[in-house]
């Protein structure tokens, strides 16, 4: 993963981990998923120590504290989002959760040892981890307010001691220096080099890193400040703050009993569990307060930072499934954002476990002696609720759907094709197939929204020049197309200066774009943005040597007004420029208006559908837990139902039509959540 700011620590750790696990001959995706599991488990290990410290301070019994701490991390690890992000995920968040957990333990340990000589080394380690963790994700610095307030309340003089401050500053600079990975990697000119943060000198790179993007190397500064995504100030609210807190509470409601109700909205079926574990978390904070005011200060401030403060800072739109009465997609997040609160739910699970330990201790105190604890121990079984009720929703066993969807899409296009996709998250699986598994590297995958940047069109041009154009290898992956010679020209003929001058404009006069055998006309007054202008240029310059495809019949092909020349080849839509007076080629069939009226290359589409495509994670699946990604089964539904329609219109086999409709019904059920995950009518 290399989207700006690049997450250099995660890339380096992930690569090292992948190389080490290569001895086990596991697929790379499995190795990185195991990294998520390992870092999450390590985070739980540090929080085990925190929970043990609190409960042993309450009870004075090591055995009771160990059992309570184990209960706490079981609750934390099986909270829905924590578990979900720790199984099949390539994101950076579990590594940041590990940093947060380690900093928490180091700070609390220092609190206990603060009067011993040399104890400040624990704080220096904690500060260094936050600085280093910031090069993974800024989530890693969220313990800083709790860290600073705990030190201030426990030993305020330490913060003004020159020796301590000097060492902390040096360690902070060393931790942040991991960002030098970005320009070092960029200068190697890798295939995927988002942001291209190449710097003219070490000094300019250092200025960008140590001023947090306010000066120095412009490309690196833009990368670090995420200029590409144009973040707005937090004072400019994207949704009312109460709605943003409502989204957090919606996600909190998922954590303890996600499987109790398939609906993503707050549920009365989940409410008893939500209230129970919320109250247990408050009891956990109360327990920490009884044990040590410094510990509860740290845990309380951290909990507030990971909830209210984080909600305010992130400034999200309405959640993906939140406020269904607000129907404008632009007012909603494009997917559920619960993963941003993974550290919050992890911490609250530990606090709830500590609270459960307090209940156990209180019940045992009604009697005396060790047998009293054994008699009250069944109370700890309450910690099994999330494990049981989240199992089917958090597990991703056998889920190859994103990988196989990417494989199917790449196999839909002919050798050396140009393929326009609908967004970066839709493109990451394609890049994984190409760069990790080495499948269909000949295809030039273009993220339309990246064409707005200055660096991306230049990279595309460079990657498609004759020396760097990668060959079509039908033996890798089983593509159904014969070998053809590679193109001799890149996909863009513009100079770098000409690319930079392309911008958004409203046509003052008619524009004619010549394509082979046809001229596409745009009337005066048409608004054409930079991405669309560059896409038209790519199509014009490349179509003589390369077939041009789009990932769907919506998106870029519709924006460019080229839909009438789109012909479906399975999942992809090929741009087939054909003068209107030419006869329809053999094998082309137009669908019924009620199914969109699209043209299909029927023999090719049926070949792809039955002989080439893979459907792992889509056949026989009980639950599709994330409706934001249900576009995958919806695409297969649309393909199956449209194929049934065009086969029927072509006079095809009735048995084939029936099978395709049965497939469509299966994909539709999965897209709606699956047999066990489909929300019930309210």
mmCIF file with all atom_site columns, C-alpha atoms in Angstrom, residues 24 42 79 105 108 114 129 153 205 271 295 319 321 372 385 398 414 447 452 455 483 568 582 587 618 620 633 660:
data_model
loop_
_atom_site.group_PDB
_atom_site.id
_atom_site.type_symbol
_atom_site.label_atom_id
_atom_site.label_alt_id
_atom_site.label_comp_id
_atom_site.label_asym_id
_atom_site.label_entity_id
_atom_site.label_seq_id
_atom_site.pdbx_PDB_ins_code
_atom_site.Cartn_x
_atom_site.Cartn_y
_atom_site.Cartn_z
_atom_site.occupancy
_atom_site.B_iso_or_equiv
_atom_site.pdbx_formal_charge
_atom_site.auth_seq_id
_atom_site.auth_comp_id
_atom_site.auth_asym_id
_atom_site.auth_atom_id
_atom_site.pdbx_PDB_model_num
ATOM 1  C CA . UNK A 1 24  ? 6.618   -20.900 4.780   1.00 0.00 ? 24  UNK A CA 1
ATOM 2  C CA . UNK A 1 42  ? 1.024   -7.977  20.369  1.00 0.00 ? 42  UNK A CA 1
ATOM 3  C CA . UNK A 1 79  ? -14.668 -6.597  19.527  1.00 0.00 ? 79  UNK A CA 1
ATOM 4  C CA . UNK A 1 105 ? 2.082   0.207   29.125  1.00 0.00 ? 105 UNK A CA 1
ATOM 5  C CA . UNK A 1 108 ? 1.829   3.324   33.324  1.00 0.00 ? 108 UNK A CA 1
ATOM 6  C CA . UNK A 1 114 ? 8.881   7.252   38.554  1.00 0.00 ? 114 UNK A CA 1
ATOM 7  C CA . UNK A 1 129 ? 7.532   4.961   19.528  1.00 0.00 ? 129 UNK A CA 1
ATOM 8  C CA . UNK A 1 153 ? 0.600   15.343  37.042  1.00 0.00 ? 153 UNK A CA 1
ATOM 9  C CA . UNK A 1 205 ? 13.756  16.469  2.137   1.00 0.00 ? 205 UNK A CA 1
ATOM 10 C CA . UNK A 1 271 ? -28.725 -2.754  22.645  1.00 0.00 ? 271 UNK A CA 1
ATOM 11 C CA . UNK A 1 295 ? -3.530  5.469   35.891  1.00 0.00 ? 295 UNK A CA 1
ATOM 12 C CA . UNK A 1 319 ? -21.681 7.430   7.749   1.00 0.00 ? 319 UNK A CA 1
ATOM 13 C CA . UNK A 1 321 ? -25.295 3.500   6.280   1.00 0.00 ? 321 UNK A CA 1
ATOM 14 C CA . UNK A 1 372 ? -15.009 -17.657 46.719  1.00 0.00 ? 372 UNK A CA 1
ATOM 15 C CA . UNK A 1 385 ? -20.448 -12.856 24.107  1.00 0.00 ? 385 UNK A CA 1
ATOM 16 C CA . UNK A 1 398 ? -12.073 -18.447 2.411   1.00 0.00 ? 398 UNK A CA 1
ATOM 17 C CA . UNK A 1 414 ? -7.219  -7.957  -24.427 1.00 0.00 ? 414 UNK A CA 1
ATOM 18 C CA . UNK A 1 447 ? -7.217  5.600   -11.975 1.00 0.00 ? 447 UNK A CA 1
ATOM 19 C CA . UNK A 1 452 ? -5.982  15.463  -11.788 1.00 0.00 ? 452 UNK A CA 1
ATOM 20 C CA . UNK A 1 455 ? 2.776   13.282  -11.455 1.00 0.00 ? 455 UNK A CA 1
ATOM 21 C CA . UNK A 1 483 ? 0.088   -13.405 -28.103 1.00 0.00 ? 483 UNK A CA 1
ATOM 22 C CA . UNK A 1 568 ? -19.413 -5.412  -22.826 1.00 0.00 ? 568 UNK A CA 1
ATOM 23 C CA . UNK A 1 582 ? -21.316 -0.403  -40.725 1.00 0.00 ? 582 UNK A CA 1
ATOM 24 C CA . UNK A 1 587 ? -21.640 -12.146 -32.026 1.00 0.00 ? 587 UNK A CA 1
ATOM 25 C CA . UNK A 1 618 ? -18.905 -15.445 -3.987  1.00 0.00 ? 618 UNK A CA 1
ATOM 26 C CA . UNK A 1 620 ? -22.124 -20.477 -1.249  1.00 0.00 ? 620 UNK A CA 1
ATOM 27 C CA . UNK A 1 633 ? -21.509 -9.231  -5.982  1.00 0.00 ? 633 UNK A CA 1
ATOM 28 C CA . UNK A 1 660 ? -27.710 -17.588 -15.580 1.00 0.00 ? 660 UNK A CA 1
#
